[in-house]
PDB file of C-alpha atoms in Angstrom:
ATOM      1  CA  UNK J   1     195.147 171.621 125.245  1.00  0.00           C
ATOM      2  CA  UNK J   2     196.424 169.030 127.726  1.00  0.00           C
ATOM      3  CA  UNK J   3     193.239 166.918 127.438  1.00  0.00           C
ATOM      4  CA  UNK J   4     193.600 166.566 123.674  1.00  0.00           C
ATOM      5  CA  UNK J   5     197.163 165.371 123.998  1.00  0.00           C
ATOM      6  CA  UNK J   6     196.278 162.523 126.307  1.00  0.00           C
ATOM      7  CA  UNK J   7     193.434 161.430 123.999  1.00  0.00           C
ATOM      8  CA  UNK J   8     195.774 161.154 121.037  1.00  0.00           C
ATOM      9  CA  UNK J   9     198.291 159.311 123.137  1.00  0.00           C
ATOM     10  CA  UNK J  10     195.717 156.732 124.268  1.00  0.00           C
ATOM     11  CA  UNK J  11     194.714 155.979 120.693  1.00  0.00           C
ATOM     12  CA  UNK J  12     198.289 155.404 119.698  1.00  0.00           C
ATOM     13  CA  UNK J  13     198.830 152.947 122.525  1.00  0.00           C
ATOM     14  CA  UNK J  14     195.723 150.921 121.523  1.00  0.00           C
ATOM     15  CA  UNK J  15     196.791 150.824 117.914  1.00  0.00           C
ATOM     16  CA  UNK J  16     200.179 149.564 118.841  1.00  0.00           C
ATOM     17  CA  UNK J  17     198.765 146.785 121.012  1.00  0.00           C
ATOM     18  CA  UNK J  18     196.499 145.568 118.179  1.00  0.00           C
ATOM     19  CA  UNK J  19     199.418 145.481 115.763  1.00  0.00           C
ATOM     20  CA  UNK J  20     201.548 143.497 118.205  1.00  0.00           C
ATOM     21  CA  UNK J  21     198.703 140.965 118.760  1.00  0.00           C
ATOM     22  CA  UNK J  22     198.405 140.362 114.996  1.00  0.00           C
ATOM     23  CA  UNK J  23     202.132 139.834 114.718  1.00  0.00           C
ATOM     24  CA  UNK J  24     201.976 137.212 117.472  1.00  0.00           C
ATOM     25  CA  UNK J  25     199.863 134.859 115.194  1.00  0.00           C
ATOM     26  CA  UNK J  26     196.162 135.579 115.879  1.00  0.00           C
ATOM     27  CA  UNK J  27     193.897 133.186 113.904  1.00  0.00           C
ATOM     28  CA  UNK J  28     192.713 134.547 110.531  1.00  0.00           C
ATOM     29  CA  UNK J  29     189.055 134.213 109.275  1.00  0.00           C
ATOM     30  CA  UNK J  30     188.728 132.063 106.123  1.00  0.00           C
ATOM     31  CA  UNK J  31     186.606 133.090 103.129  1.00  0.00           C
ATOM     32  CA  UNK J  32     184.106 130.270 103.783  1.00  0.00           C
ATOM     33  CA  UNK J  33     183.637 131.375 107.403  1.00  0.00           C
ATOM     34  CA  UNK J  34     183.403 135.034 106.578  1.00  0.00           C
ATOM     35  CA  UNK J  35     179.934 136.501 107.161  1.00  0.00           C
ATOM     36  CA  UNK J  36     177.781 136.828 104.012  1.00  0.00           C
ATOM     37  CA  UNK J  37     175.462 139.689 103.213  1.00  0.00           C
ATOM     38  CA  UNK J  38     171.835 139.284 104.267  1.00  0.00           C
ATOM     39  CA  UNK J  39     169.814 137.189 101.743  1.00  0.00           C
ATOM     40  CA  UNK J  40     172.892 135.680 100.035  1.00  0.00           C
ATOM     41  CA  UNK J  41     173.203 131.856 100.065  1.00  0.00           C
ATOM     42  CA  UNK J  42     176.691 130.449  99.601  1.00  0.00           C
ATOM     43  CA  UNK J  43     177.151 126.746  98.662  1.00  0.00           C
ATOM     44  CA  UNK J  44     180.645 125.286  99.063  1.00  0.00           C
ATOM     45  CA  UNK J  45     182.250 123.948  95.851  1.00  0.00           C
ATOM     46  CA  UNK J  46     182.318 120.369  97.163  1.00  0.00           C
ATOM     47  CA  UNK J  47     178.638 120.312  98.246  1.00  0.00           C
ATOM     48  CA  UNK J  48     176.394 117.632  96.562  1.00  0.00           C
ATOM     49  CA  UNK J  49     173.603 120.209  96.389  1.00  0.00           C
ATOM     50  CA  UNK J  50     175.350 121.826  93.449  1.00  0.00           C
ATOM     51  CA  UNK J  51     174.210 118.895  91.265  1.00  0.00           C
ATOM     52  CA  UNK J  52     170.605 119.856  91.915  1.00  0.00           C
ATOM     53  CA  UNK J  53     171.060 123.485  90.998  1.00  0.00           C
ATOM     54  CA  UNK J  54     170.157 124.570  87.464  1.00  0.00           C
ATOM     55  CA  UNK J  55     170.923 127.936  86.001  1.00  0.00           C
ATOM     56  CA  UNK J  56     168.451 129.362  83.449  1.00  0.00           C
ATOM     57  CA  UNK J  57     168.187 132.765  81.842  1.00  0.00           C
ATOM     58  CA  UNK J  58     165.451 135.027  83.094  1.00  0.00           C
ATOM     59  CA  UNK J  59     162.380 135.037  80.823  1.00  0.00           C
ATOM     60  CA  UNK J  60     159.042 136.803  80.892  1.00  0.00           C
ATOM     61  CA  UNK J  61     155.975 134.515  81.112  1.00  0.00           C
ATOM     62  CA  UNK J  62     152.313 134.842  82.017  1.00  0.00           C
ATOM     63  CA  UNK J  63     151.209 132.906  85.095  1.00  0.00           C
ATOM     64  CA  UNK J  64     147.758 132.745  86.695  1.00  0.00           C
ATOM     65  CA  UNK J  65     147.451 134.797  89.830  1.00  0.00           C
ATOM     66  CA  UNK J  66     144.058 133.444  90.952  1.00  0.00           C
ATOM     67  CA  UNK J  67     144.367 129.766  89.995  1.00  0.00           C
ATOM     68  CA  UNK J  68     142.647 127.312  92.336  1.00  0.00           C
ATOM     69  CA  UNK J  69     143.844 123.706  92.547  1.00  0.00           C
ATOM     70  CA  UNK J  70     141.590 121.332  94.484  1.00  0.00           C
ATOM     71  CA  UNK J  71     140.780 117.612  94.571  1.00  0.00           C
ATOM     72  CA  UNK J  72     137.613 116.303  92.991  1.00  0.00           C
ATOM     73  CA  UNK J  73     135.818 113.214  91.738  1.00  0.00           C
ATOM     74  CA  UNK J  74     133.834 112.188  88.682  1.00  0.00           C
ATOM     75  CA  UNK J  75     130.087 111.885  89.247  1.00  0.00           C
ATOM     76  CA  UNK J  76     127.089 111.055  87.107  1.00  0.00           C
ATOM     77  CA  UNK J  77     125.004 113.935  85.842  1.00  0.00           C
ATOM     78  CA  UNK J  78     122.028 113.995  88.247  1.00  0.00           C
ATOM     79  CA  UNK J  79     119.877 115.420  85.464  1.00  0.00           C
ATOM     80  CA  UNK J  80     120.578 112.292  83.390  1.00  0.00           C
ATOM     81  CA  UNK J  81     120.081 109.658  86.081  1.00  0.00           C
ATOM     82  CA  UNK J  82     116.958 107.488  86.297  1.00  0.00           C
ATOM     83  CA  UNK J  83     115.937 105.061  89.018  1.00  0.00           C
ATOM     84  CA  UNK J  84     113.382 102.636  87.612  1.00  0.00           C
ATOM     85  CA  UNK J  85     110.523 101.542  89.881  1.00  0.00           C
ATOM     86  CA  UNK J  86     107.549  99.259  89.307  1.00  0.00           C
ATOM     87  CA  UNK J  87     104.317 100.921  88.141  1.00  0.00           C
ATOM     88  CA  UNK J  88     102.280  98.229  89.909  1.00  0.00           C
ATOM     89  CA  UNK J  89     102.981  95.462  92.371  1.00  0.00           C
ATOM     90  CA  UNK J  90     103.355  91.935  91.065  1.00  0.00           C
ATOM     91  CA  UNK J  91     105.646  89.007  90.314  1.00  0.00           C
ATOM     92  CA  UNK J  92     108.794  89.505  88.237  1.00  0.00           C
ATOM     93  CA  UNK J  93     108.463  87.215  85.216  1.00  0.00           C
ATOM     94  CA  UNK J  94     111.715  88.048  83.410  1.00  0.00           C
ATOM     95  CA  UNK J  95     114.623  90.502  83.554  1.00  0.00           C
ATOM     96  CA  UNK J  96     115.945  91.433  80.122  1.00  0.00           C
ATOM     97  CA  UNK J  97     119.110  93.408  81.030  1.00  0.00           C
ATOM     98  CA  UNK J  98     122.242  92.866  83.080  1.00  0.00           C
ATOM     99  CA  UNK J  99     124.496  95.065  85.126  1.00  0.00           C
ATOM    100  CA  UNK J 100     126.658  97.219  82.869  1.00  0.00           C
ATOM    101  CA  UNK J 101     124.480  96.824  79.764  1.00  0.00           C
ATOM    102  CA  UNK J 102     123.915  99.783  77.471  1.00  0.00           C
ATOM    103  CA  UNK J 103     120.214 100.424  76.926  1.00  0.00           C
ATOM    104  CA  UNK J 104     118.224 102.706  74.676  1.00  0.00           C
ATOM    105  CA  UNK J 105     115.223 104.789  75.580  1.00  0.00           C
ATOM    106  CA  UNK J 106     112.089 102.631  75.529  1.00  0.00           C
ATOM    107  CA  UNK J 107     113.974  99.333  75.630  1.00  0.00           C
ATOM    108  CA  UNK J 108     112.218  96.606  77.722  1.00  0.00           C
ATOM    109  CA  UNK J 109     113.896  96.042  81.072  1.00  0.00           C
ATOM    110  CA  UNK J 110     111.629  93.512  82.780  1.00  0.00           C
ATOM    111  CA  UNK J 111     108.156  91.964  82.698  1.00  0.00           C
ATOM    112  CA  UNK J 112     105.764  91.490  85.604  1.00  0.00           C
ATOM    113  CA  UNK J 113     102.458  89.764  86.207  1.00  0.00           C
ATOM    114  CA  UNK J 114     100.165  91.929  88.297  1.00  0.00           C
ATOM    115  CA  UNK J 115      96.589  91.679  89.518  1.00  0.00           C
ATOM    116  CA  UNK J 116      96.501  95.465  89.256  1.00  0.00           C
ATOM    117  CA  UNK J 117      96.834  95.090  85.497  1.00  0.00           C
ATOM    118  CA  UNK J 118      93.732  92.901  85.362  1.00  0.00           C
ATOM    119  CA  UNK J 119      91.995  95.367  87.670  1.00  0.00           C
ATOM    120  CA  UNK J 120      92.814  98.219  85.296  1.00  0.00           C
ATOM    121  CA  UNK J 121      91.453  96.183  82.390  1.00  0.00           C
ATOM    122  CA  UNK J 122      88.260  95.439  84.314  1.00  0.00           C
ATOM    123  CA  UNK J 123      87.798  99.110  85.087  1.00  0.00           C
ATOM    124  CA  UNK J 124      88.165  99.981  81.432  1.00  0.00           C
ATOM    125  CA  UNK J 125      85.611  97.397  80.299  1.00  0.00           C
ATOM    126  CA  UNK J 126      83.162  98.624  82.921  1.00  0.00           C
ATOM    127  CA  UNK J 127      83.630 102.183  81.735  1.00  0.00           C
ATOM    128  CA  UNK J 128      82.930 101.052  78.171  1.00  0.00           C
ATOM    129  CA  UNK J 129      79.672  99.474  79.337  1.00  0.00           C
ATOM    130  CA  UNK J 130      78.755 102.659  81.201  1.00  0.00           C
ATOM    131  CA  UNK J 131      79.286 104.702  78.042  1.00  0.00           C
ATOM    132  CA  UNK J 132      77.055 102.357  76.050  1.00  0.00           C
ATOM    133  CA  UNK J 133      74.339 102.529  78.683  1.00  0.00           C
ATOM    134  CA  UNK J 134      74.587 106.319  78.906  1.00  0.00           C
ATOM    135  CA  UNK J 135      74.254 106.639  75.142  1.00  0.00           C
ATOM    136  CA  UNK J 136      71.099 104.488  75.189  1.00  0.00           C
ATOM    137  CA  UNK J 137      69.619 106.569  77.992  1.00  0.00           C
ATOM    138  CA  UNK J 138      70.400 109.726  76.079  1.00  0.00           C
ATOM    139  CA  UNK J 139      68.641 108.430  72.963  1.00  0.00           C
ATOM    140  CA  UNK J 140      65.527 107.580  74.997  1.00  0.00           C
ATOM    141  CA  UNK J 141      65.560 110.914  76.809  1.00  0.00           C
ATOM    142  CA  UNK J 142      65.888 112.777  73.506  1.00  0.00           C
ATOM    143  CA  UNK J 143      62.941 110.830  72.039  1.00  0.00           C
ATOM    144  CA  UNK J 144      60.803 111.514  75.133  1.00  0.00           C
ATOM    145  CA  UNK J 145      61.605 115.199  74.928  1.00  0.00           C
ATOM    146  CA  UNK J 146      60.754 115.385  71.227  1.00  0.00           C
ATOM    147  CA  UNK J 147      57.438 113.582  71.743  1.00  0.00           C
ATOM    148  CA  UNK J 148      56.526 115.761  74.725  1.00  0.00           C
ATOM    149  CA  UNK J 149      57.354 118.913  72.785  1.00  0.00           C
ATOM    150  CA  UNK J 150      55.172 117.793  69.869  1.00  0.00           C
ATOM    151  CA  UNK J 151      52.257 116.973  72.155  1.00  0.00           C
ATOM    152  CA  UNK J 152      52.607 120.298  73.923  1.00  0.00           C
ATOM    153  CA  UNK J 153      52.472 122.158  70.628  1.00  0.00           C
ATOM    154  CA  UNK J 154      49.133 120.440  69.926  1.00  0.00           C
ATOM    155  CA  UNK J 155      47.901 121.229  73.436  1.00  0.00           C
ATOM    156  CA  UNK J 156      47.776 117.518  74.273  1.00  0.00           C
ATOM    157  CA  UNK J 157      49.811 117.686  77.504  1.00  0.00           C
ATOM    158  CA  UNK J 158      50.694 120.250  80.109  1.00  0.00           C
ATOM    159  CA  UNK J 159      53.903 122.260  79.982  1.00  0.00           C
ATOM    160  CA  UNK J 160      55.258 120.564  83.100  1.00  0.00           C
ATOM    161  CA  UNK J 161      55.485 117.317  81.119  1.00  0.00           C
ATOM    162  CA  UNK J 162      57.798 119.056  78.633  1.00  0.00           C
ATOM    163  CA  UNK J 163      59.912 120.477  81.462  1.00  0.00           C
ATOM    164  CA  UNK J 164      60.222 117.039  83.043  1.00  0.00           C
ATOM    165  CA  UNK J 165      61.353 115.523  79.724  1.00  0.00           C
ATOM    166  CA  UNK J 166      63.851 118.340  79.254  1.00  0.00           C
ATOM    167  CA  UNK J 167      65.282 117.695  82.731  1.00  0.00           C
ATOM    168  CA  UNK J 168      65.655 113.995  81.985  1.00  0.00           C
ATOM    169  CA  UNK J 169      67.449 114.857  78.729  1.00  0.00           C
ATOM    170  CA  UNK J 170      69.938 117.120  80.549  1.00  0.00           C
ATOM    171  CA  UNK J 171      70.643 114.415  83.116  1.00  0.00           C
ATOM    172  CA  UNK J 172      71.265 111.876  80.372  1.00  0.00           C
ATOM    173  CA  UNK J 173      73.747 114.197  78.650  1.00  0.00           C
ATOM    174  CA  UNK J 174      75.604 114.745  81.913  1.00  0.00           C
ATOM    175  CA  UNK J 175      75.695 111.007  82.580  1.00  0.00           C
ATOM    176  CA  UNK J 176      77.177 110.396  79.130  1.00  0.00           C
ATOM    177  CA  UNK J 177      79.888 112.992  79.694  1.00  0.00           C
ATOM    178  CA  UNK J 178      80.759 111.429  83.030  1.00  0.00           C
ATOM    179  CA  UNK J 179      80.906 107.963  81.492  1.00  0.00           C
ATOM    180  CA  UNK J 180      83.195 109.218  78.713  1.00  0.00           C
ATOM    181  CA  UNK J 181      85.513 110.807  81.278  1.00  0.00           C
ATOM    182  CA  UNK J 182      85.709 107.571  83.259  1.00  0.00           C
ATOM    183  CA  UNK J 183      86.475 105.633  80.103  1.00  0.00           C
ATOM    184  CA  UNK J 184      89.258 108.039  79.127  1.00  0.00           C
ATOM    185  CA  UNK J 185      90.764 107.761  82.578  1.00  0.00           C
ATOM    186  CA  UNK J 186      90.692 103.962  82.441  1.00  0.00           C
ATOM    187  CA  UNK J 187      92.159 103.988  78.942  1.00  0.00           C
ATOM    188  CA  UNK J 188      94.942 106.305  80.079  1.00  0.00           C
ATOM    189  CA  UNK J 189      95.717 103.879  82.890  1.00  0.00           C
ATOM    190  CA  UNK J 190      96.087 101.060  80.365  1.00  0.00           C
ATOM    191  CA  UNK J 191      98.381 103.185  78.210  1.00  0.00           C
ATOM    192  CA  UNK J 192     100.641 103.935  81.173  1.00  0.00           C
ATOM    193  CA  UNK J 193     100.915 100.233  81.936  1.00  0.00           C
ATOM    194  CA  UNK J 194     101.491  99.455  78.264  1.00  0.00           C
ATOM    195  CA  UNK J 195      98.396  97.262  77.983  1.00  0.00           C
ATOM    196  CA  UNK J 196      96.048  96.880  75.045  1.00  0.00           C
ATOM    197  CA  UNK J 197      92.314  97.221  75.738  1.00  0.00           C
ATOM    198  CA  UNK J 198      90.181  94.123  75.582  1.00  0.00           C
ATOM    199  CA  UNK J 199      92.081  91.132  77.041  1.00  0.00           C
ATOM    200  CA  UNK J 200      93.094  89.954  80.482  1.00  0.00           C
ATOM    201  CA  UNK J 201      96.348  88.281  81.540  1.00  0.00           C
ATOM    202  CA  UNK J 202      98.674  90.727  79.804  1.00  0.00           C
ATOM    203  CA  UNK J 203     102.156  91.245  81.287  1.00  0.00           C
ATOM    204  CA  UNK J 204     103.314  94.710  82.245  1.00  0.00           C
ATOM    205  CA  UNK J 205     106.555  95.617  80.487  1.00  0.00           C
ATOM    206  CA  UNK J 206     108.790  98.122  82.268  1.00  0.00           C
ATOM    207  CA  UNK J 207     110.870 100.103  79.765  1.00  0.00           C
ATOM    208  CA  UNK J 208     113.970 102.267  80.056  1.00  0.00           C
ATOM    209  CA  UNK J 209     113.034 105.938  80.466  1.00  0.00           C
ATOM    210  CA  UNK J 210     116.408 107.152  79.126  1.00  0.00           C
ATOM    211  CA  UNK J 211     119.374 105.798  77.187  1.00  0.00           C
ATOM    212  CA  UNK J 212     122.485 104.965  79.164  1.00  0.00           C
ATOM    213  CA  UNK J 213     124.305 102.347  81.206  1.00  0.00           C
ATOM    214  CA  UNK J 214     122.794 100.051  83.826  1.00  0.00           C
ATOM    215  CA  UNK J 215     124.692 101.005  86.987  1.00  0.00           C
ATOM    216  CA  UNK J 216     122.696  99.187  89.669  1.00  0.00           C
ATOM    217  CA  UNK J 217     120.270  96.247  89.790  1.00  0.00           C
ATOM    218  CA  UNK J 218     118.343  94.776  92.692  1.00  0.00           C
ATOM    219  CA  UNK J 219     115.820  92.498  91.012  1.00  0.00           C
ATOM    220  CA  UNK J 220     115.685  88.861  89.910  1.00  0.00           C
ATOM    221  CA  UNK J 221     113.062  86.746  88.112  1.00  0.00           C
ATOM    222  CA  UNK J 222     110.481  85.113  90.342  1.00  0.00           C
ATOM    223  CA  UNK J 223     110.421  87.778  93.022  1.00  0.00           C
ATOM    224  CA  UNK J 224     107.152  89.319  94.134  1.00  0.00           C
ATOM    225  CA  UNK J 225     107.418  93.034  94.720  1.00  0.00           C
ATOM    226  CA  UNK J 226     104.712  95.121  96.316  1.00  0.00           C
ATOM    227  CA  UNK J 227     106.802  98.228  97.084  1.00  0.00           C
ATOM    228  CA  UNK J 228     106.395 100.532  94.107  1.00  0.00           C
ATOM    229  CA  UNK J 229     108.745 103.151  95.608  1.00  0.00           C
ATOM    230  CA  UNK J 230     111.894 101.027  95.812  1.00  0.00           C
ATOM    231  CA  UNK J 231     114.167 101.448  92.749  1.00  0.00           C
ATOM    232  CA  UNK J 232     115.001  98.193  90.985  1.00  0.00           C
ATOM    233  CA  UNK J 233     117.335  99.413  88.236  1.00  0.00           C
ATOM    234  CA  UNK J 234     119.473 102.555  88.007  1.00  0.00           C
ATOM    235  CA  UNK J 235     120.346 103.906  84.550  1.00  0.00           C
ATOM    236  CA  UNK J 236     122.738 106.789  83.906  1.00  0.00           C
ATOM    237  CA  UNK J 237     123.540 108.637  80.705  1.00  0.00           C
ATOM    238  CA  UNK J 238     127.350 108.793  80.795  1.00  0.00           C
ATOM    239  CA  UNK J 239     127.746 110.840  77.625  1.00  0.00           C
ATOM    240  CA  UNK J 240     128.309 113.781  79.961  1.00  0.00           C
ATOM    241  CA  UNK J 241     129.540 113.626  83.555  1.00  0.00           C
ATOM    242  CA  UNK J 242     130.158 116.098  86.341  1.00  0.00           C
ATOM    243  CA  UNK J 243     133.356 116.846  88.227  1.00  0.00           C
ATOM    244  CA  UNK J 244     132.588 117.648  91.857  1.00  0.00           C
ATOM    245  CA  UNK J 245     135.471 119.487  93.529  1.00  0.00           C
ATOM    246  CA  UNK J 246     136.002 120.241  97.217  1.00  0.00           C
ATOM    247  CA  UNK J 247     137.110 123.879  96.987  1.00  0.00           C
ATOM    248  CA  UNK J 248     138.300 125.494 100.232  1.00  0.00           C
ATOM    249  CA  UNK J 249     136.044 128.240 101.478  1.00  0.00           C
ATOM    250  CA  UNK J 250     138.822 130.836 101.248  1.00  0.00           C
ATOM    251  CA  UNK J 251     139.132 130.229  97.468  1.00  0.00           C
ATOM    252  CA  UNK J 252     135.451 130.291  96.534  1.00  0.00           C
ATOM    253  CA  UNK J 253     135.676 133.976  95.640  1.00  0.00           C
ATOM    254  CA  UNK J 254     138.039 133.126  92.781  1.00  0.00           C
ATOM    255  CA  UNK J 255     135.492 130.827  91.042  1.00  0.00           C
ATOM    256  CA  UNK J 256     132.689 132.091  88.843  1.00  0.00           C
ATOM    257  CA  UNK J 257     130.060 130.279  86.775  1.00  0.00           C
ATOM    258  CA  UNK J 258     131.251 129.806  83.217  1.00  0.00           C
ATOM    259  CA  UNK J 259     134.964 129.807  83.980  1.00  0.00           C
ATOM    260  CA  UNK J 260     137.174 127.172  82.411  1.00  0.00           C
ATOM    261  CA  UNK J 261     138.227 124.148  84.441  1.00  0.00           C
ATOM    262  CA  UNK J 262     141.193 121.908  83.576  1.00  0.00           C
ATOM    263  CA  UNK J 263     140.888 118.389  84.971  1.00  0.00           C
ATOM    264  CA  UNK J 264     143.626 115.747  85.166  1.00  0.00           C
ATOM    265  CA  UNK J 265     142.893 112.144  86.114  1.00  0.00           C
ATOM    266  CA  UNK J 266     145.080 109.357  87.410  1.00  0.00           C
ATOM    267  CA  UNK J 267     143.367 106.988  84.995  1.00  0.00           C
ATOM    268  CA  UNK J 268     144.516 109.083  82.006  1.00  0.00           C
ATOM    269  CA  UNK J 269     148.040 110.331  82.751  1.00  0.00           C
ATOM    270  CA  UNK J 270     149.293 113.104  80.512  1.00  0.00           C
ATOM    271  CA  UNK J 271     145.783 114.102  79.360  1.00  0.00           C
ATOM    272  CA  UNK J 272     143.816 117.176  80.350  1.00  0.00           C
ATOM    273  CA  UNK J 273     140.040 117.448  80.117  1.00  0.00           C
ATOM    274  CA  UNK J 274     138.403 120.838  79.777  1.00  0.00           C
ATOM    275  CA  UNK J 275     135.054 121.955  81.105  1.00  0.00           C
ATOM    276  CA  UNK J 276     133.121 124.908  82.497  1.00  0.00           C
ATOM    277  CA  UNK J 277     131.828 125.750  85.940  1.00  0.00           C
ATOM    278  CA  UNK J 278     128.063 125.176  85.859  1.00  0.00           C
ATOM    279  CA  UNK J 279     127.135 125.154  89.545  1.00  0.00           C
TER     280      UNK J 279
END
C-alpha cells in the first residue's frame, strides 16, 4: 500500500511542474508550424503557388493503360521506291526530268547512245538470216527425203539411202528450231531496250518504272556511263509513306500488328494522322 502512495504522489508533482512552466510563458506552437498528417500538403495563404492550383470536380473517364509514346520519322515506302539504272553502257544524250519532278509510269527519263544497242540489232539481223537459211535447208532435206522414199518404194535405191535422208531431215528441223529460238531471244533483247528491229543508230530510252517524285539524280547530258549497277535516278511513290518509330524494347510487348497508331507532326500542328501497325 505504501508503494502505490508514492507513485501517485510523484505524478502529482510532475503535473504541477508542467503547469507552472506553462504559466511562466513557454512558447506556443502556431497552426502553420503544427505537424500535418502524413500525405497532407499545406500551402500558406500568401504562397504564389496558389495561383497555379486549379480545383475541378472528380469525373470518370477512360484512359489507355498500355499506350506507347515514342519518337519516329517519316520514310518512303520501300515497296514503292525505284532506283533507275542504265540497261546498257553508253553516252547520255539527254535528260528529260529534273529533281523534284512528278513522273508517270513509262515516262521517258533519259536517252543514251550505246554500242550495245547496235550489237543487239546486229545479233537480231544475224538470227533472222539463220532462220532463213535453216528454212531453206529444211525444204531441201524434205525434198531429198521424199525423193529417196519414192525411189525406195520402186526398189531403185537401198534402204540406207532413205535412212540417211531421214536423218538429214531431222537435223534440218532441229536447226530451224534453234534458229527460231535465237531470233526470239534477240528480239526480246531489242524489246527490253525499246528498239525497233531493222535499223542501226537508235537511241535507248530509259523510262520510269513507277509513278512518283524524282528524289535523287546523279546524271547529266554528255556523260559516258559504263557502270550499269549504279543508280542514276531515284523515284518514290509518295501517295503512301511509312512512319518508322524507335520503340523501347520494354514496350514492344504492347504493340501488335494491325493496331491503330496516332501520329502528330511538327510540320502540321494541331493535326493527327491515323495509321495501322504493318511491321
